[in-house]
Coordinates of C-alpha atoms and ligand atoms in Angstrom, one line a residue:
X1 CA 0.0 0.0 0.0
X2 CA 1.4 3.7 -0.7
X3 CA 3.2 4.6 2.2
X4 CA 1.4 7.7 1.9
X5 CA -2.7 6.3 1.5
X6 CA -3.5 7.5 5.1
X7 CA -1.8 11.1 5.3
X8 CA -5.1 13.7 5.2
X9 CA -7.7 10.8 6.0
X10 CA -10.4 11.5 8.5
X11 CA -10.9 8.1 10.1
X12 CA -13.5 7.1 12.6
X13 CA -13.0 4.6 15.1
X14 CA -15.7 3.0 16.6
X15 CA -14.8 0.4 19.3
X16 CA -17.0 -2.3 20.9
X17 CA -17.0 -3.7 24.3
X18 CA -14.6 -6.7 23.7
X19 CA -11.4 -7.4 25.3
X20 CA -9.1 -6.3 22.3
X21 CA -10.8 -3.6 22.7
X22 CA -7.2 -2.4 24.7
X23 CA -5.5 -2.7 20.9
X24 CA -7.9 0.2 19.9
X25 CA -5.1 2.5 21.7
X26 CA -2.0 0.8 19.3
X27 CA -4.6 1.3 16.3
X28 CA -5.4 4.9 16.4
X29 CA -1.9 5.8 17.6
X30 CA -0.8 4.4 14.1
X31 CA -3.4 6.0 12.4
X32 CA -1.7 9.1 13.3
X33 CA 1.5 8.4 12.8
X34 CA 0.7 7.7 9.2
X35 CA -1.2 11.2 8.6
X36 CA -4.7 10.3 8.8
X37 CA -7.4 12.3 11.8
X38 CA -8.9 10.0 14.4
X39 CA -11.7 10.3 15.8
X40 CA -13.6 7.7 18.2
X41 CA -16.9 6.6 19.0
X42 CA -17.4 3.6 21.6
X43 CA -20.4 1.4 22.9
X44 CA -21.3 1.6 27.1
X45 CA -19.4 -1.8 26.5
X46 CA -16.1 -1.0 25.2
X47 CA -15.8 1.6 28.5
X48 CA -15.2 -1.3 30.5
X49 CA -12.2 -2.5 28.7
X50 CA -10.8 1.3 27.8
X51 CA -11.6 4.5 29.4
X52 CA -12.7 7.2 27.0
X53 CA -9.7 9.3 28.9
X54 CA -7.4 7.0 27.2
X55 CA -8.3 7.2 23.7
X56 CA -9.2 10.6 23.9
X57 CA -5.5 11.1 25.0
X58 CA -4.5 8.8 21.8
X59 CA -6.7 10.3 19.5
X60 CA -6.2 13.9 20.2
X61 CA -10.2 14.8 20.1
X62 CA -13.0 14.3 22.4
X63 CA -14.6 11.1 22.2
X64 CA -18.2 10.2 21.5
X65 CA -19.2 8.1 24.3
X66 CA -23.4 8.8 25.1
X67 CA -25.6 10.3 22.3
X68 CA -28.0 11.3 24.9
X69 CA -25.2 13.9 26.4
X70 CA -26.1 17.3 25.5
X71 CA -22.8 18.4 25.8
X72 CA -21.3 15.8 23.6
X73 CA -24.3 16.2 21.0
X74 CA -23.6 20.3 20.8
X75 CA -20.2 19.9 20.9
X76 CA -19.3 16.9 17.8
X77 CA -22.6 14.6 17.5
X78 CA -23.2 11.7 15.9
X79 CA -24.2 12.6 12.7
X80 CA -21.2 15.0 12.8
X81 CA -19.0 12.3 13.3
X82 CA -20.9 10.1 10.3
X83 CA -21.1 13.6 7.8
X84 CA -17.2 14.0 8.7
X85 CA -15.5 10.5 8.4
X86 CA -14.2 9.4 5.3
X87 CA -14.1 5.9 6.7
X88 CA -15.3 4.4 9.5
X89 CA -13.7 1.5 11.3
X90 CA -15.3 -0.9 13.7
X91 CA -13.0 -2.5 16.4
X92 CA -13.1 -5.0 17.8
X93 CA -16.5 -5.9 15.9
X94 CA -18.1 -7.9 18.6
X95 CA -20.6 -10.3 18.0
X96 CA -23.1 -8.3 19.8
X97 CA -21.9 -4.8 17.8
X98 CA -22.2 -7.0 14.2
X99 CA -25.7 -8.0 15.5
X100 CA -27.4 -4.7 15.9
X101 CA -25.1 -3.6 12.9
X102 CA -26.6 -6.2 10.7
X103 CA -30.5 -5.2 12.1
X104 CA -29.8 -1.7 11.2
X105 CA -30.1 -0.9 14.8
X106 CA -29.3 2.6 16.2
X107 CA -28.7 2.1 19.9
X108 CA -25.5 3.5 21.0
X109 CA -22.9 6.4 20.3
X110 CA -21.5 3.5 17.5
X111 CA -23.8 2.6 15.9
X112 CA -26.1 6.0 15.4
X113 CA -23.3 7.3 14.1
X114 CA -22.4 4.4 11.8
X115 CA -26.0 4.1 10.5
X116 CA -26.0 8.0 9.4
X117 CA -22.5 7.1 7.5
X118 CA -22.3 6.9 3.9
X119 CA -18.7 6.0 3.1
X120 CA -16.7 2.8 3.2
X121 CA -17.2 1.0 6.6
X122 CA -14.1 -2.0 7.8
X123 CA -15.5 -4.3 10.6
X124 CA -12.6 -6.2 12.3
X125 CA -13.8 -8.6 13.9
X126 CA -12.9 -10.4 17.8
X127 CA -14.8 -12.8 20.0
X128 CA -14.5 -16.3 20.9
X129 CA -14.9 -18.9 18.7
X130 CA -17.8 -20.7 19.5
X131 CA -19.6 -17.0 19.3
X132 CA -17.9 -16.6 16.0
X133 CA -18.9 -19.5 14.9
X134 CA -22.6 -19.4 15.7
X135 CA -25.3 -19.6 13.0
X136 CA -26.5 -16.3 14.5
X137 CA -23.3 -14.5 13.7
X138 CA -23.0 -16.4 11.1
X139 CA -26.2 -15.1 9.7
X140 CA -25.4 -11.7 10.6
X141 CA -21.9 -11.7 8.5
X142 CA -23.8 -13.0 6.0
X143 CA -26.4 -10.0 5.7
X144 CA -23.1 -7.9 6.4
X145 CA -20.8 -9.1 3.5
X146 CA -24.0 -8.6 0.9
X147 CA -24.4 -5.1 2.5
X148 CA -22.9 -2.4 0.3
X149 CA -19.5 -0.5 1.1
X150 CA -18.9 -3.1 3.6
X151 CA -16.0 -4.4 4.4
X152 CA -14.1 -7.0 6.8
X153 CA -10.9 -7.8 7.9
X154 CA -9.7 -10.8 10.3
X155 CA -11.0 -12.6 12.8
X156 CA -7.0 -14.2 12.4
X157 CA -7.1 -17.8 14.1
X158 CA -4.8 -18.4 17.1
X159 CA -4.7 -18.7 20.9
X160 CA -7.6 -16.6 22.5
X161 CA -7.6 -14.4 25.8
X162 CA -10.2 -17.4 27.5
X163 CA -7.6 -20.0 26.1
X164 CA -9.5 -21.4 23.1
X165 CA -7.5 -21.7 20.0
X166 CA -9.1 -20.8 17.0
X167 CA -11.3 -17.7 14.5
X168 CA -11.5 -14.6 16.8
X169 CA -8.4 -13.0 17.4
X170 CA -8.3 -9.3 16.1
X171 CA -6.6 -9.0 13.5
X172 CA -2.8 -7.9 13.8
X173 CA -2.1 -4.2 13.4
X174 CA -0.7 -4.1 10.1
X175 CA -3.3 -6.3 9.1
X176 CA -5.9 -3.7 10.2
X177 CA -3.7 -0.6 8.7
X178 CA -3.7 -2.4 5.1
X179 CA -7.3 -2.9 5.5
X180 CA -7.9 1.0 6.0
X181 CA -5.7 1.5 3.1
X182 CA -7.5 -0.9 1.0
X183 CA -10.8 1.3 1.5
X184 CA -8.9 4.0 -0.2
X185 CA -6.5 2.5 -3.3
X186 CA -7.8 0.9 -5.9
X187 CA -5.1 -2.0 -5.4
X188 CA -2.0 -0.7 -7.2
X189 CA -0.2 -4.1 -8.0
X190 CA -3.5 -5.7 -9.2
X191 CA -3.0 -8.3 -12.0
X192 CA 0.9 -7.9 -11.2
X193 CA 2.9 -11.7 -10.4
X194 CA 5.5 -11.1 -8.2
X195 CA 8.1 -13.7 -7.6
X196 CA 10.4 -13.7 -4.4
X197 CA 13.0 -15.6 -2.8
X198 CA 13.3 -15.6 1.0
X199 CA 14.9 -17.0 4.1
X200 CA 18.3 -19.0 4.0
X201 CA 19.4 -22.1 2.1
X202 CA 20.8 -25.0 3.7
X203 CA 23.7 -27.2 2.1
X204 CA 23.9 -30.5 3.0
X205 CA 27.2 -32.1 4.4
X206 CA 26.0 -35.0 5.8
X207 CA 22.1 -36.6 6.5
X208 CA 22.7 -34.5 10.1
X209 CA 25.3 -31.4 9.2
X210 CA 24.7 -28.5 6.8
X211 CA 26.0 -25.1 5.9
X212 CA 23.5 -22.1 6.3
X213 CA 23.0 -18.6 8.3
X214 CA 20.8 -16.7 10.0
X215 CA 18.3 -15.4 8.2
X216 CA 14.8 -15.9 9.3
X217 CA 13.1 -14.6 6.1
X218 CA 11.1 -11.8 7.7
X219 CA 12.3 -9.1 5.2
X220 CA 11.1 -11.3 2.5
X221 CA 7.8 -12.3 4.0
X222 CA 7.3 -8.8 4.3
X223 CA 7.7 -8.0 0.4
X224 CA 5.5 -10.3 0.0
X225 CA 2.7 -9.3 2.6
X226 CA 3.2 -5.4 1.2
X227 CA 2.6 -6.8 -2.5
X228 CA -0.3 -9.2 -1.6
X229 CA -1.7 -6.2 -0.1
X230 CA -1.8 -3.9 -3.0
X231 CA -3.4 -6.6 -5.0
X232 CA -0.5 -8.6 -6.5
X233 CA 0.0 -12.6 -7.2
X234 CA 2.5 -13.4 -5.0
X235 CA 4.9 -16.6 -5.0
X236 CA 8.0 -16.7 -2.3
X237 CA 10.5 -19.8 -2.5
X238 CA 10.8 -19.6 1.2
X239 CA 14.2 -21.7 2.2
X240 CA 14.0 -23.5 5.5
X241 CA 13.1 -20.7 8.2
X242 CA 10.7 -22.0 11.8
X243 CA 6.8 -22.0 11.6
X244 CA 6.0 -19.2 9.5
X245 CA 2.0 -19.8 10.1
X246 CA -1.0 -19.8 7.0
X247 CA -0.1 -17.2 4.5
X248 CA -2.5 -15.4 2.0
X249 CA -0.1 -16.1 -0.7
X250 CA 1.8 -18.9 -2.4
X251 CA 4.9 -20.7 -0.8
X252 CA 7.0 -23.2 -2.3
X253 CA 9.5 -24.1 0.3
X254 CA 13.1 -25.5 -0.5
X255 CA 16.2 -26.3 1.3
X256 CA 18.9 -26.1 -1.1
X257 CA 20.4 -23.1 -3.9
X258 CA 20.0 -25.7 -6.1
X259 CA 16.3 -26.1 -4.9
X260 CA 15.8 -22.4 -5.0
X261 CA 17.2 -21.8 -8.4
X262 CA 15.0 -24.7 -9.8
X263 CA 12.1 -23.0 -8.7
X264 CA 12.9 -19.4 -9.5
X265 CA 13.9 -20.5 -12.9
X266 CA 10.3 -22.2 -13.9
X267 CA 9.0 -19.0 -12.9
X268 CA 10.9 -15.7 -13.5
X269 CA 9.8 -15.4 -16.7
X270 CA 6.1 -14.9 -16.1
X271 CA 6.8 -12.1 -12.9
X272 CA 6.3 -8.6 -13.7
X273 CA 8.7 -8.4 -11.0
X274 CA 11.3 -10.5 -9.2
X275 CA 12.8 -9.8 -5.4
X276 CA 15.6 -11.4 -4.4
X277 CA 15.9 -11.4 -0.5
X278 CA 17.1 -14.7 0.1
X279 CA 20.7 -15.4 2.3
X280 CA 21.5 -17.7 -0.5
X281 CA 24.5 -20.3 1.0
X282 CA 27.5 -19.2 -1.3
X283 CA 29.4 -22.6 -0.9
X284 CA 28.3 -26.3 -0.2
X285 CA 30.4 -29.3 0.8
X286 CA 31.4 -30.7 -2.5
X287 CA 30.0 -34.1 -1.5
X288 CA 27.6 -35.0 0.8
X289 CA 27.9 -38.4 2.8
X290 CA 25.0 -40.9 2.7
X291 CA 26.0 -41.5 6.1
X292 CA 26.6 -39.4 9.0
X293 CA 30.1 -38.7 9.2
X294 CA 32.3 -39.9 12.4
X295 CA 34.1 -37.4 14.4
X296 CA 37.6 -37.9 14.6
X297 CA 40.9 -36.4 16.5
X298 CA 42.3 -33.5 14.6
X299 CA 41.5 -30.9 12.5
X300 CA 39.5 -32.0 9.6
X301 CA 38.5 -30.3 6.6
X302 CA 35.8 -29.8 4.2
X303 CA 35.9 -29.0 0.8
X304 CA 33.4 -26.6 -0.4
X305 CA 32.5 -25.8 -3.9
X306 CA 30.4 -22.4 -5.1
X307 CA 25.9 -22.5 -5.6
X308 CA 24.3 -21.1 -8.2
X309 CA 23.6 -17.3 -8.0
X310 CA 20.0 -17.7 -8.2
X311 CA 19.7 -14.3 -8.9
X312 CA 22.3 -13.8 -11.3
X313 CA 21.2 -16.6 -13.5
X314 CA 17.5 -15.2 -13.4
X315 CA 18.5 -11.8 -14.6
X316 CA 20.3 -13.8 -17.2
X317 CA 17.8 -15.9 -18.4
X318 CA 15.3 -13.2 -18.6
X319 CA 17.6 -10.0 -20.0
X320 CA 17.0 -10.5 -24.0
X321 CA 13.1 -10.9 -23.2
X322 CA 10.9 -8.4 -25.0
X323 CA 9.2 -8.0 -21.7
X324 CA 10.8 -9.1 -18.5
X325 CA 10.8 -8.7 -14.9
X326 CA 11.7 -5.9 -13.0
X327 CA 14.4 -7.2 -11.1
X328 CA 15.6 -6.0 -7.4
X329 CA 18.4 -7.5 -5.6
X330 CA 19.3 -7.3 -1.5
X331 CA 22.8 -6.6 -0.9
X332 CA 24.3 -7.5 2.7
X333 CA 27.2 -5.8 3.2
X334 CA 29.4 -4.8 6.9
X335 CA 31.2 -2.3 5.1
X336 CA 31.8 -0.1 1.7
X337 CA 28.1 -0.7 1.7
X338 CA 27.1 1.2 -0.7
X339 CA 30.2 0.4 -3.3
X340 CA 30.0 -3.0 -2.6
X341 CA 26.2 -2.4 -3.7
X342 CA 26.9 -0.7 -6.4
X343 CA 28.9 -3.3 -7.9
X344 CA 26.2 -6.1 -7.7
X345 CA 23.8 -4.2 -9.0
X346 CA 26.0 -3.7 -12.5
X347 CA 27.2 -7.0 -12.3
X348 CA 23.5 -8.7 -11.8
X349 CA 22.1 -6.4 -13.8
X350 CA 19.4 -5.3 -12.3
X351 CA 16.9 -2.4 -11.9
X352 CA 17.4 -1.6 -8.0
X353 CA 19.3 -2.6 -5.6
X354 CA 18.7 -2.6 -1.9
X355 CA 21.9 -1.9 0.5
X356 CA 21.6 -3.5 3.9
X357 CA 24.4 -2.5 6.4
X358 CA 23.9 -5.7 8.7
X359 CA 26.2 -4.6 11.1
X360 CA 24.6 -1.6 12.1
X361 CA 22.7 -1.8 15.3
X362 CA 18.5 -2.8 14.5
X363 CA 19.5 -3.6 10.9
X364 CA 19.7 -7.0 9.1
X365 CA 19.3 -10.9 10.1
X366 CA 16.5 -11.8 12.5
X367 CA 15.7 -8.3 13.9
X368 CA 12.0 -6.4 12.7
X369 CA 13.7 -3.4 12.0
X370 CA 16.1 -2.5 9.2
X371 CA 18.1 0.6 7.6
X372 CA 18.5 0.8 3.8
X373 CA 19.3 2.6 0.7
X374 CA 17.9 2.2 -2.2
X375 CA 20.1 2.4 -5.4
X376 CA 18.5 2.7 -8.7
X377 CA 20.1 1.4 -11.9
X378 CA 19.6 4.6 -12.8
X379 CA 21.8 6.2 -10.2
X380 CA 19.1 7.5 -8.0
X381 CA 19.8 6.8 -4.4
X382 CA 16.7 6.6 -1.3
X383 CA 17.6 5.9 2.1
X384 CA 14.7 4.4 4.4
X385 CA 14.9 3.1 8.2
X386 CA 12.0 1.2 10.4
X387 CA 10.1 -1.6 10.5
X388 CA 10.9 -4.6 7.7
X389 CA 7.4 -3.9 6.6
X390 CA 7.6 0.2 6.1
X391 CA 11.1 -1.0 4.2
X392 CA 9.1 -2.9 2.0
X393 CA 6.5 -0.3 1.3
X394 CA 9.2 2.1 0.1
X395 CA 10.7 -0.8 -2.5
X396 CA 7.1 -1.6 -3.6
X397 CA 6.5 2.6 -3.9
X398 CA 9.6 2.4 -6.1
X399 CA 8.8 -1.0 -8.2
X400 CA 5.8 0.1 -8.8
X401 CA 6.8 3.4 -10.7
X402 CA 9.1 1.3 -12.5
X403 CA 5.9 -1.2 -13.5
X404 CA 4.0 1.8 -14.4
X405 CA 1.5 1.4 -11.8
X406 CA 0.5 4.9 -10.3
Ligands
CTP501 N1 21.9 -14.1 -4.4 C1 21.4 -15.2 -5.0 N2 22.1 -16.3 -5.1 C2 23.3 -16.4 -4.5 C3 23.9 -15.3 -3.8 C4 23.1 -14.2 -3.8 O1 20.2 -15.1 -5.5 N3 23.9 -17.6 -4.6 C5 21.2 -12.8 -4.4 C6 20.7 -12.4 -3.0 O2 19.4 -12.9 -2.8 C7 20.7 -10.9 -3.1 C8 21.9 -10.6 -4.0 O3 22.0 -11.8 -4.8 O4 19.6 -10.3 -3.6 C9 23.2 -10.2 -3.3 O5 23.5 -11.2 -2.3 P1 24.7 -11.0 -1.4 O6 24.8 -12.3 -0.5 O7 24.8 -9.7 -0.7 O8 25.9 -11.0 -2.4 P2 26.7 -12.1 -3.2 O9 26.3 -12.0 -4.6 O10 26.7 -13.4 -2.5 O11 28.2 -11.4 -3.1 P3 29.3 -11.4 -1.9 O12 29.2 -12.8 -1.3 O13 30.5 -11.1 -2.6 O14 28.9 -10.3 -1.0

């Protein structure tokens, strides 16, 4: 999603009486960061999770607590808060809150306010499971995903606060903020296929012993969440990082470079764009022992010979096309970062390159945060720092121009 979707918005925030409804506070604070006005509105309900106090602190603004209070109504009513929203986002949607939602119902500061609103509405969801998976509610989504300008986002399945495991968590935040930007952007990437490689490899020296780093793919995983999100096809060949969870996208999981090249090959050439991210092994043991080798006294050595560069021979295959991928490289580099970039960007031959200077402090291999600059093949430089997933907005605010997308 544009980095910049939110800046201007006026968001309204309507929160029910659940027990995520504490995350409300996270929720509007990033709101804000990103540019958009907040405003809240919240049932008798949601007061017993979060005080008013506290999100009108967050928010900046009074909030809209009791449409029976004079006061309130003279000062910013509910149909003031419905005629000034651009969009208006229910969290957490309880099953109670969908319920009178569905029935058209007008009962509370929430849901006066929501009825009088004409503009794009995003229900997220939280409850426990059984309630979620009720008929009733059931019935009620159903009357809610046929009712126009409606949209929903989560419940995502996990551990719950009473202990079940299943549908009814609210959703993460990023999951919420790309739903608020979906209101607004047409999906930029839509009817783009995007190909990335992610995590580490792992090479083999024995059926117990292999060669491989650190990497944890989370840099990857979020290029790929940014692209799904602005509407793109999205494959990763994800070498072997822990649980990773359901994704919304497609993951074909190898071990090896050889694996990984395989599977980028019989696919580059139909991606609008390819993103290499992957800590590709540079060496393996030259053979690998069908057995598990014995340790014995002394030093002992193993002779490694070079992987493919899965990236290299990509760009190669695809260079002459008439239409080929755009085609993004990550460089990891502890110093001369950005000549060391430089290089593998000519040498690769590739559109962008994405310097990584992993031995700066909250920057590369199994951290969330990371500090980059972005060199175009052009010779136009970006720097960006934060969190893997802003990092990957900027790239996909940059690929995109190069795709032609707005
Ligand atoms: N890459 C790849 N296959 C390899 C090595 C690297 O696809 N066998 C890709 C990486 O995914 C990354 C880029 O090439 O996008 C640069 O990777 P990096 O490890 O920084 O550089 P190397 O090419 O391995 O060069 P060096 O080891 O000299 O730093």
């Amino acid at each position: 999603m544009n980095s910049h979707v939110l800046q201007g918005k006026r968001i309204a925030v309507g929160v029910g009486g659940g027990i995520a409804a504490y995350k409300a506070g996270d929720f509007v604070r990033e709101l804000r960061r990103q540019g958009a006005t907040v405003k809240v509105s919240m049932t008798k309900a949601a007061q017993e999770f979060i005080t008013p106090l506290t999100l009108q602190s967050l928010s900046g603004d009074s909030v809209l607590t009791d449409y029976f209070d004079a006061s309130q109504e003279e000062k910013f009513g509910h149909l003031h808060l419905a005629r000034w929203a651009d969009a208006y986002v229910v969290l957490p949607a309880t099953a109670d809150l969908l319920a009178r939602i569905a029935a058209g119902m007008a009962n509370d500061a929430v849901t006066t306010s929501l009825l009088a609103f004409r503009g794009p509405v995003l229900l997220a969801p939280a409850m426990n499971t059984a309630m979620w998976e009720h008929p009733a509610t059931q019935r009620n989504l159903a009357v809610l995903r046929a009712t126009p300008n409606t949209h929903f986002v989560g419940p995502a399945s996990g551990p719950l606060a009473d202990g079940d495991v299943g549908p009814g968590r609210l959703s993460e935040l990023n999951d919420l903020i790309d739903g608020v930007k979906g209101l607004f952007s047409a999906a930029q990437l839509t009817g783009k296929r995007v190909l990335i490689t992610a995590g580490p490899t792992r090479e083999a020296m024995d059926p117990v012993r292999f060669i491989s780093n650190p990497s944890t793919g989370k840099m990857g995983l979020a290029v790929a969440h940014e692209a799904h999100a602005r509407g793109a096809t999205v494959t990763v060949v994800l070498g072997p990082v822990g649980d990773v969870g359901a994704l919304p996208f497609e993951v074909v999981k190898v071990v090896t470079a050889d694996d990984m090249l395989e599977a980028v090959m019989k696919r580059v050439e139909q991606a609008d764009a390819f993103i290499a991210s992957a800590a590709v092994s540079d060496w393996k043991p030259q053979t690998v022992l069908a057995h598990k080798a014995k340790k014995t006294e002394g030093p002992q050595t193993i002779t490694v010979v070079r992987t493919p560069d899965v990236l290299m021979t990509a760009s190669a295959k695809v260079q002459a096309n008439a239409k080929r991928p755009v085609l993004v490289g990550f460089a990891a580099e502890t110093h001369e970062v950005i000549n060391y970039a430089k290089g593998k960007l000519t040498r690769k031959g590739l559109d962008l390159i994405v310097a990584n200077d992993v031995s700066a402090a909250g920057a590369g291999f199994a951290v969330d945060t990371n500090q980059v600059t972005f060199i175009g093949a052009d010779g136009t430089t970006s720097s960006a720092q934060g969190s893997k997933r802003e990092i990957a907005a900027k790239l996909w605010d940059l690929v995109a121009k190069k795709l032609g997308a707005p």
